[in-house]
Short mmCIF file of C-alpha atoms in Angstrom, two decimals:
data_model
loop_
_atom_site.label_atom_id
_atom_site.label_comp_id
_atom_site.label_asym_id
_atom_site.label_seq_id
_atom_site.Cartn_x
_atom_site.Cartn_y
_atom_site.Cartn_z
CA MET A 1 -4.00 20.85 -9.16
CA SER A 2 -4.61 21.16 -5.41
CA THR A 3 -8.27 22.15 -5.86
CA MET A 4 -9.12 19.48 -8.42
CA GLY A 5 -11.11 16.37 -7.62
CA ASP A 6 -9.40 13.03 -7.15
CA GLY A 7 -10.57 11.72 -10.51
CA THR A 8 -9.28 14.72 -12.44
CA ARG A 9 -5.99 14.61 -10.59
CA ALA A 10 -5.53 10.90 -11.22
CA VAL A 11 -6.16 11.32 -14.94
CA ARG A 12 -3.80 14.31 -15.34
CA ALA A 13 -1.10 13.53 -12.77
CA GLY A 14 2.49 13.61 -13.96
CA LEU A 15 1.77 14.37 -17.61
CA PRO A 16 4.37 16.56 -19.37
CA GLU A 17 3.46 19.86 -20.98
CA PRO A 18 1.63 19.31 -24.28
CA GLU A 19 3.91 19.20 -27.31
CA GLN A 20 2.63 19.24 -30.86
CA PHE A 21 2.45 15.77 -32.41
CA GLU A 22 3.78 14.08 -29.28
CA PRO A 23 1.76 11.59 -27.19
CA THR A 24 -0.02 12.77 -24.06
CA LEU A 25 1.88 10.19 -22.00
CA PRO A 26 5.25 9.47 -23.64
CA GLY A 27 6.12 5.82 -24.04
CA PRO A 28 8.65 4.02 -21.87
CA VAL A 29 12.28 5.02 -22.30
CA PHE A 30 14.50 1.96 -22.53
CA ALA A 31 18.04 3.15 -21.96
CA ALA A 32 21.03 2.04 -19.92
CA HIS A 33 22.95 5.15 -20.91
CA PHE A 34 22.31 8.59 -22.42
CA HIS A 35 24.41 10.95 -24.53
CA LEU A 36 26.70 12.61 -22.02
CA SER A 37 29.58 14.74 -23.22
CA GLY A 38 31.55 17.04 -20.95
CA GLU A 39 30.44 17.55 -17.35
CA PRO A 40 27.68 15.12 -16.18
CA THR A 41 25.31 17.81 -14.91
CA GLY A 42 22.11 16.95 -16.81
CA PRO A 43 19.08 15.06 -15.49
CA TYR A 44 19.78 11.74 -17.27
CA ALA A 45 23.18 10.09 -17.38
CA TYR A 46 22.87 6.42 -16.45
CA GLY A 47 19.83 4.15 -16.27
CA ARG A 48 20.29 3.01 -12.67
CA ASP A 49 20.16 6.60 -11.42
CA THR A 50 17.37 8.28 -13.37
CA ASN A 51 15.00 7.62 -16.24
CA PRO A 52 12.42 9.95 -17.88
CA THR A 53 9.66 7.36 -17.45
CA TRP A 54 10.33 7.23 -13.71
CA THR A 55 10.29 11.02 -13.58
CA HIS A 56 6.75 11.22 -14.99
CA LEU A 57 5.50 8.51 -12.63
CA GLU A 58 7.20 10.02 -9.59
CA ARG A 59 5.64 13.40 -10.31
CA ALA A 60 2.24 11.74 -10.72
CA ILE A 61 2.44 9.89 -7.41
CA GLY A 62 3.64 13.06 -5.68
CA GLU A 63 0.61 14.97 -6.97
CA LEU A 64 -1.66 12.29 -5.49
CA GLU A 65 0.20 12.07 -2.18
CA ALA A 66 0.30 15.82 -1.51
CA PRO A 67 -1.69 17.88 -4.04
CA GLY A 68 -0.22 21.31 -4.66
CA GLU A 69 2.75 20.78 -2.34
CA PRO A 70 6.45 20.29 -3.13
CA VAL A 71 7.31 16.67 -2.39
CA GLU A 72 9.78 14.15 -3.75
CA THR A 73 8.83 10.62 -4.73
CA THR A 74 11.17 7.72 -5.43
CA VAL A 75 9.84 4.63 -7.18
CA PHE A 76 11.18 1.14 -6.56
CA ALA A 77 11.04 -2.33 -8.06
CA SER A 78 8.61 -3.54 -5.37
CA GLY A 79 6.87 -2.53 -2.19
CA MET A 80 9.47 -4.34 -0.11
CA ALA A 81 12.24 -2.43 -1.88
CA ALA A 82 10.51 0.81 -0.85
CA ILE A 83 10.01 -0.36 2.74
CA SER A 84 13.62 -1.53 3.03
CA ALA A 85 14.91 1.73 1.55
CA VAL A 86 13.35 3.79 4.33
CA LEU A 87 14.27 1.50 7.20
CA LEU A 88 17.78 0.64 6.07
CA SER A 89 18.71 4.14 4.93
CA GLN A 90 17.62 5.73 8.21
CA ALA A 91 18.54 3.20 10.91
CA HIS A 92 22.14 2.69 11.95
CA THR A 93 23.98 0.68 14.57
CA GLY A 94 22.76 1.64 18.02
CA ASP A 95 19.49 3.17 16.80
CA VAL A 96 16.04 2.08 17.93
CA VAL A 97 13.26 1.34 15.43
CA VAL A 98 9.62 0.67 16.36
CA LEU A 99 7.63 -1.66 14.11
CA PRO A 100 4.07 -3.01 14.34
CA ASP A 101 3.89 -6.64 15.40
CA ASP A 102 0.76 -7.19 13.27
CA GLY A 103 1.97 -5.65 10.03
CA TYR A 104 2.87 -7.02 6.62
CA GLN A 105 4.21 -10.54 6.75
CA ALA A 106 7.68 -9.66 5.41
CA LEU A 107 8.38 -7.08 8.12
CA PRO A 108 9.94 -9.72 10.42
CA LEU A 109 12.52 -10.35 7.69
CA VAL A 110 13.43 -6.66 7.76
CA ARG A 111 13.57 -6.82 11.55
CA GLU A 112 16.10 -9.64 11.38
CA GLN A 113 18.23 -7.64 8.97
CA LEU A 114 18.08 -4.53 11.15
CA GLU A 115 19.10 -6.53 14.21
CA THR A 116 22.01 -8.01 12.25
CA TYR A 117 23.21 -4.44 11.73
CA GLY A 118 22.98 -3.69 15.46
CA VAL A 119 19.66 -1.85 15.41
CA GLU A 120 17.32 -2.41 18.37
CA VAL A 121 13.81 -3.24 17.13
CA ARG A 122 10.75 -2.92 19.35
CA THR A 123 7.25 -3.99 18.36
CA ALA A 124 3.70 -3.35 19.51
CA PRO A 125 0.24 -3.84 17.99
CA THR A 126 -1.35 -1.28 15.68
CA GLY A 127 -4.61 -1.15 17.64
CA ASP A 128 -5.10 1.19 20.61
CA ASP A 129 -2.03 3.21 19.48
CA ALA A 130 0.03 0.67 21.42
CA GLN A 131 3.28 1.69 19.73
CA LEU A 132 3.28 4.82 21.89
CA ALA A 133 4.35 2.70 24.86
CA VAL A 134 7.63 1.62 23.23
CA LEU A 135 8.52 4.87 21.48
CA GLU A 136 11.08 6.27 23.91
CA GLY A 137 14.46 6.93 22.31
CA ALA A 138 13.45 5.65 18.88
CA LYS A 139 15.02 6.96 15.67
CA LEU A 140 12.11 5.82 13.51
CA LEU A 141 8.52 4.77 14.07
CA TRP A 142 6.98 2.55 11.39
CA ILE A 143 3.17 2.63 11.19
CA GLU A 144 0.94 0.42 9.08
CA THR A 145 -2.68 1.56 9.11
CA PRO A 146 -5.00 -0.11 8.34
CA SER A 147 -2.87 -3.09 9.23
CA ASN A 148 -2.58 -6.11 6.98
CA PRO A 149 -4.30 -8.50 7.42
CA GLY A 150 -6.08 -7.60 10.70
CA LEU A 151 -7.36 -4.15 9.57
CA ASP A 152 -6.65 -2.39 12.84
CA VAL A 153 -6.25 1.39 12.68
CA CYS A 154 -4.10 3.70 14.77
CA ASP A 155 -4.35 7.47 15.19
CA VAL A 156 -1.62 8.72 12.88
CA ARG A 157 -1.79 12.32 14.09
CA ARG A 158 -1.45 11.24 17.72
CA LEU A 159 1.52 8.98 17.04
CA VAL A 160 3.22 11.59 14.85
CA GLU A 161 2.84 14.27 17.52
CA ALA A 162 4.35 12.02 20.19
CA ALA A 163 7.14 10.86 17.90
CA HIS A 164 8.13 14.29 16.63
CA SER A 165 8.15 15.77 20.12
CA ALA A 166 10.83 13.20 20.94
CA GLY A 167 12.79 13.68 17.70
CA THR A 168 11.56 10.45 16.14
CA LEU A 169 10.88 10.16 12.41
CA VAL A 170 7.61 8.57 11.27
CA ALA A 171 6.95 6.41 8.22
CA VAL A 172 3.46 5.21 7.28
CA ASP A 173 2.81 2.18 5.10
CA ASN A 174 -0.21 3.41 3.17
CA THR A 175 -0.57 0.42 0.84
CA LEU A 176 -4.06 -0.61 1.85
CA ALA A 177 -5.56 2.88 1.84
CA THR A 178 -3.76 4.45 -1.19
CA PRO A 179 -3.48 8.27 -1.34
CA LEU A 180 -7.17 8.44 -2.27
CA GLY A 181 -8.05 6.89 1.07
CA GLN A 182 -5.46 8.50 3.31
CA ARG A 183 -2.60 10.99 2.93
CA PRO A 184 0.08 10.28 5.55
CA LEU A 185 2.08 13.43 4.80
CA GLU A 186 -0.99 15.58 5.54
CA LEU A 187 -1.30 13.70 8.83
CA GLY A 188 2.28 14.71 9.67
CA ALA A 189 4.32 11.66 8.64
CA ASP A 190 7.84 12.08 7.26
CA PHE A 191 7.57 9.19 4.80
CA SER A 192 4.56 7.85 2.92
CA VAL A 193 5.36 4.38 1.65
CA ALA A 194 3.37 1.90 -0.41
CA SER A 195 3.49 -1.26 -2.42
CA ASP A 196 2.04 0.00 -5.69
CA THR A 197 1.67 -3.63 -6.73
CA LYS A 198 -1.66 -3.40 -4.93
CA GLY A 199 -4.38 -0.74 -5.26
CA MET A 200 -2.32 2.01 -6.87
CA THR A 201 -1.79 0.09 -10.11
CA GLY A 202 -4.70 -2.27 -9.45
CA HIS A 203 -4.40 -4.90 -12.16
CA GLY A 204 -2.25 -7.53 -10.49
CA ASP A 205 0.39 -7.42 -13.21
CA ILE A 206 3.06 -5.00 -11.93
CA LEU A 207 5.51 -5.14 -9.03
CA LEU A 208 6.27 -1.61 -7.86
CA GLY A 209 6.69 0.53 -4.74
CA HIS A 210 7.28 4.15 -3.80
CA VAL A 211 8.40 6.49 -1.05
CA THR A 212 7.24 10.12 -0.88
CA CYS A 213 8.79 12.77 1.41
CA ARG A 214 8.45 16.49 1.98
CA ASP A 215 11.98 16.85 3.34
CA PRO A 216 14.51 16.89 0.46
CA GLU A 217 17.25 15.56 2.73
CA LEU A 218 15.21 12.52 3.73
CA ALA A 219 14.25 11.99 0.10
CA ALA A 220 17.91 12.16 -0.93
CA GLY A 221 18.76 9.41 1.53
CA VAL A 222 16.05 7.17 0.12
CA ARG A 223 17.11 7.91 -3.46
CA ARG A 224 20.74 7.21 -2.64
CA TRP A 225 19.72 3.85 -1.17
CA ARG A 226 17.98 2.97 -4.45
CA LYS A 227 21.14 3.83 -6.35
CA VAL A 228 23.36 1.80 -4.03
CA VAL A 229 21.25 -1.38 -4.05
CA GLY A 230 19.89 -0.98 -7.59
CA ALA A 231 16.28 -1.67 -6.61
CA ILE A 232 14.95 0.08 -9.70
CA PRO A 233 11.71 -0.52 -11.63
CA GLY A 234 11.84 -1.36 -15.31
CA PRO A 235 10.71 1.40 -17.69
CA MET A 236 7.81 -0.71 -18.94
CA GLU A 237 6.54 -1.33 -15.42
CA ALA A 238 6.82 2.37 -14.62
CA TRP A 239 4.94 3.33 -17.77
CA LEU A 240 2.19 0.77 -17.16
CA ALA A 241 1.87 2.03 -13.58
CA HIS A 242 1.44 5.61 -14.76
CA ARG A 243 -1.15 4.53 -17.28
CA SER A 244 -3.00 2.63 -14.56
CA LEU A 245 -3.19 5.68 -12.27
CA ALA A 246 -5.70 7.28 -14.65
CA THR A 247 -8.40 4.88 -13.46
CA LEU A 248 -7.44 5.04 -9.78
CA GLU A 249 -10.53 6.88 -8.54
CA LEU A 250 -12.88 4.79 -10.70
CA ARG A 251 -11.38 1.58 -9.37
CA ILE A 252 -11.06 2.62 -5.74
CA ASP A 253 -14.56 4.06 -5.50
CA ARG A 254 -16.15 0.88 -6.90
CA GLN A 255 -13.99 -1.37 -4.75
CA CYS A 256 -14.59 0.55 -1.52
CA ALA A 257 -18.34 0.77 -2.09
CA THR A 258 -18.58 -2.94 -2.82
CA ALA A 259 -16.35 -3.78 0.15
CA LEU A 260 -18.80 -2.00 2.42
CA THR A 261 -21.74 -3.85 0.80
CA LEU A 262 -19.95 -7.17 1.23
CA ALA A 263 -19.05 -6.43 4.85
CA GLU A 264 -22.68 -5.62 5.62
CA ALA A 265 -23.81 -8.88 3.98
CA LEU A 266 -21.20 -10.91 5.86
CA GLY A 267 -22.31 -9.31 9.11
CA LYS A 268 -25.67 -11.06 8.72
CA ARG A 269 -24.16 -14.54 8.37
CA PRO A 270 -24.07 -16.50 11.65
CA GLU A 271 -21.09 -18.61 10.56
CA VAL A 272 -18.94 -15.51 10.06
CA THR A 273 -17.06 -14.18 13.10
CA GLY A 274 -14.31 -11.62 13.60
CA LEU A 275 -15.56 -9.47 10.73
CA ARG A 276 -13.37 -6.41 10.13
CA TYR A 277 -13.79 -3.49 7.75
CA PRO A 278 -12.87 0.05 8.88
CA GLY A 279 -15.80 1.58 6.97
CA VAL A 280 -18.49 -0.21 9.00
CA PRO A 281 -19.68 2.00 11.90
CA SER A 282 -19.71 -0.96 14.27
CA ASP A 283 -16.06 -1.84 13.53
CA PRO A 284 -13.61 -1.12 16.38
CA SER A 285 -11.43 0.84 13.94
CA TYR A 286 -14.21 3.06 12.61
CA PRO A 287 -13.92 6.01 15.06
CA LYS A 288 -10.24 6.53 14.21
CA ALA A 289 -10.58 5.63 10.53
CA VAL A 290 -13.33 8.15 9.90
CA ARG A 291 -11.16 10.95 11.31
CA GLN A 292 -8.17 10.32 9.04
CA MET A 293 -9.41 8.34 6.02
CA ARG A 294 -11.52 9.48 3.08
CA ARG A 295 -12.03 5.95 1.72
CA PHE A 296 -11.71 2.74 3.70
CA GLY A 297 -10.03 0.33 1.31
CA SER A 298 -10.91 -2.77 -0.63
CA VAL A 299 -10.01 -5.43 1.94
CA VAL A 300 -12.47 -7.20 4.24
CA SER A 301 -11.36 -9.85 6.72
CA PHE A 302 -13.39 -12.44 8.59
CA VAL A 303 -13.15 -15.86 10.20
CA LEU A 304 -14.90 -19.08 9.25
CA PRO A 305 -15.28 -21.90 11.79
CA ASP A 306 -12.25 -23.97 10.79
CA ARG A 307 -9.63 -24.63 8.15
CA GLU A 308 -11.70 -27.19 6.26
CA ARG A 309 -14.71 -24.92 5.79
CA ALA A 310 -12.52 -21.95 4.90
CA GLU A 311 -10.84 -24.03 2.19
CA ARG A 312 -14.24 -25.22 0.94
CA PHE A 313 -15.47 -21.63 0.82
CA LEU A 314 -12.52 -20.60 -1.33
CA THR A 315 -12.99 -23.57 -3.64
CA GLU A 316 -16.68 -22.78 -4.17
CA LEU A 317 -16.11 -19.15 -5.16
CA ARG A 318 -16.61 -18.66 -8.89
CA LEU A 319 -15.79 -14.98 -9.35
CA VAL A 320 -12.92 -14.76 -6.88
CA ASP A 321 -9.34 -15.96 -7.36
CA ASP A 322 -7.53 -17.75 -4.54
CA ALA A 323 -4.45 -15.55 -4.60
CA THR A 324 -2.21 -13.75 -2.14
CA SER A 325 -2.30 -10.13 -3.27
CA PHE A 326 -4.97 -7.45 -2.85
CA GLY A 327 -6.20 -4.21 -4.38
CA GLY A 328 -6.78 -5.52 -7.90
CA VAL A 329 -9.78 -5.16 -10.21
CA ARG A 330 -10.38 -8.93 -9.93
CA SER A 331 -11.46 -10.03 -6.47
CA THR A 332 -9.10 -12.32 -4.59
CA ALA A 333 -9.33 -14.15 -1.30
CA GLU A 334 -7.13 -16.47 0.69
CA ARG A 335 -6.91 -18.41 3.92
CA ARG A 336 -4.17 -16.31 5.38
CA ALA A 337 -2.91 -18.88 7.89
CA ARG A 338 -1.62 -21.09 5.07
CA TRP A 339 1.54 -18.95 5.03
CA GLY A 340 2.24 -18.99 8.76
CA GLY A 341 3.62 -15.89 10.47
CA ASP A 342 0.34 -14.01 10.93
CA ALA A 343 -1.39 -14.34 14.31
CA VAL A 344 -4.72 -15.34 12.79
CA PRO A 345 -7.06 -18.35 13.21
CA GLU A 346 -6.97 -21.24 10.73
CA GLY A 347 -10.27 -20.09 9.24
CA PHE A 348 -9.20 -16.45 8.76
CA ILE A 349 -10.05 -15.10 5.30
CA ARG A 350 -8.52 -11.98 3.77
CA PHE A 351 -10.87 -10.89 1.00
CA SER A 352 -9.85 -8.26 -1.54
CA VAL A 353 -12.85 -6.77 -3.32
CA GLY A 354 -12.46 -6.10 -7.03
CA ALA A 355 -14.45 -4.14 -9.57
CA GLU A 356 -17.09 -6.75 -10.34
CA SER A 357 -20.76 -5.86 -10.17
CA PRO A 358 -21.58 -5.72 -6.45
CA ALA A 359 -24.68 -7.91 -6.66
CA ASP A 360 -22.79 -10.61 -8.55
CA LEU A 361 -19.93 -10.64 -6.09
CA VAL A 362 -22.13 -10.76 -2.99
CA ALA A 363 -24.23 -13.54 -4.54
CA ASP A 364 -21.09 -15.54 -5.25
CA VAL A 365 -19.89 -15.16 -1.67
CA GLU A 366 -23.33 -16.15 -0.34
CA GLN A 367 -23.48 -19.33 -2.41
CA ALA A 368 -19.91 -20.26 -1.49
CA LEU A 369 -20.71 -19.83 2.20
CA ASP A 370 -23.82 -21.96 1.82
CA ALA A 371 -21.79 -24.70 0.15
CA ALA A 372 -18.99 -24.50 2.70
CA MET A 373 -21.43 -24.81 5.58
CA GLY A 374 -23.13 -27.80 3.99
CA GLU A 375 -26.36 -26.03 3.08
CA HIS A 376 -28.07 -26.81 -0.23
#
């Protein structure tokens, strides 16, 4: 499937060989245990270890992450379970881990846990490849690009080259881009990690995460961590996720195209400052993004003058939900500072573009801005 287009691959990924009178995508397998006489050498023995529904999904994600290449994918109950599996399976007492200081909001919680275990954690911003300056002696470098919510981009190839030359492993959180936007393993990373709650499944109704590796030994460590902590997805969630992958290209292409249209419209509004979208040529991240990304994601961020007008803007939106996730077919937006923890202004808006008709969505944003700014 390495020469197929993204749409074809997404539709066919992970499907078993055709079998007469059987469904194309077998239904979810609900089982805590399997028939197991004699020596336990088969693929399915106990439901915390393996499940046929996971197997199909893991193969599908692997085909999207690295078409035509042998990789191993492990699926988890959430994105945070996947992130924790990499960091906590690889880092041990006395090790050094480098994290972004502008990454996903829950990363500081992982940092606290790592430090409790005697791991030294260093941080630096995503932009300007600043993590290079704190890389010396690190066991693992964690990259998040584009970063959430600031949408900064770092040069993955450059960081990987520097890390590997010093014996440092590299993990890339690819949640915002998805494998259709960016393939971290092709850029040299050791781990490609994502919260599939977001764009991969795209309907805002599944919690899921995954880790994909080329190195079987690294993959085995991640899979063992899942077994030890039991951070497993339910069979129904795994099946729904696999079903959702079939529309991945359709969804992502619409969302990315509309995100660019929205960013261009927002760029003409005088009340909007700090506009970020990696697909806009004037964006600071564009030169790096265009070298390593094939699609630029569904998230646009910008700043309104103050908290009050940002809240009014969100209230006036008719086609956009005020919600805290991103990557779904229904547009969402939020005033990110309401959570605390992110270094963003009070009027900072993270806007996730859905699959609505572009003209309708832009018109809704325009009228909400007019209302928020007191124009009639």
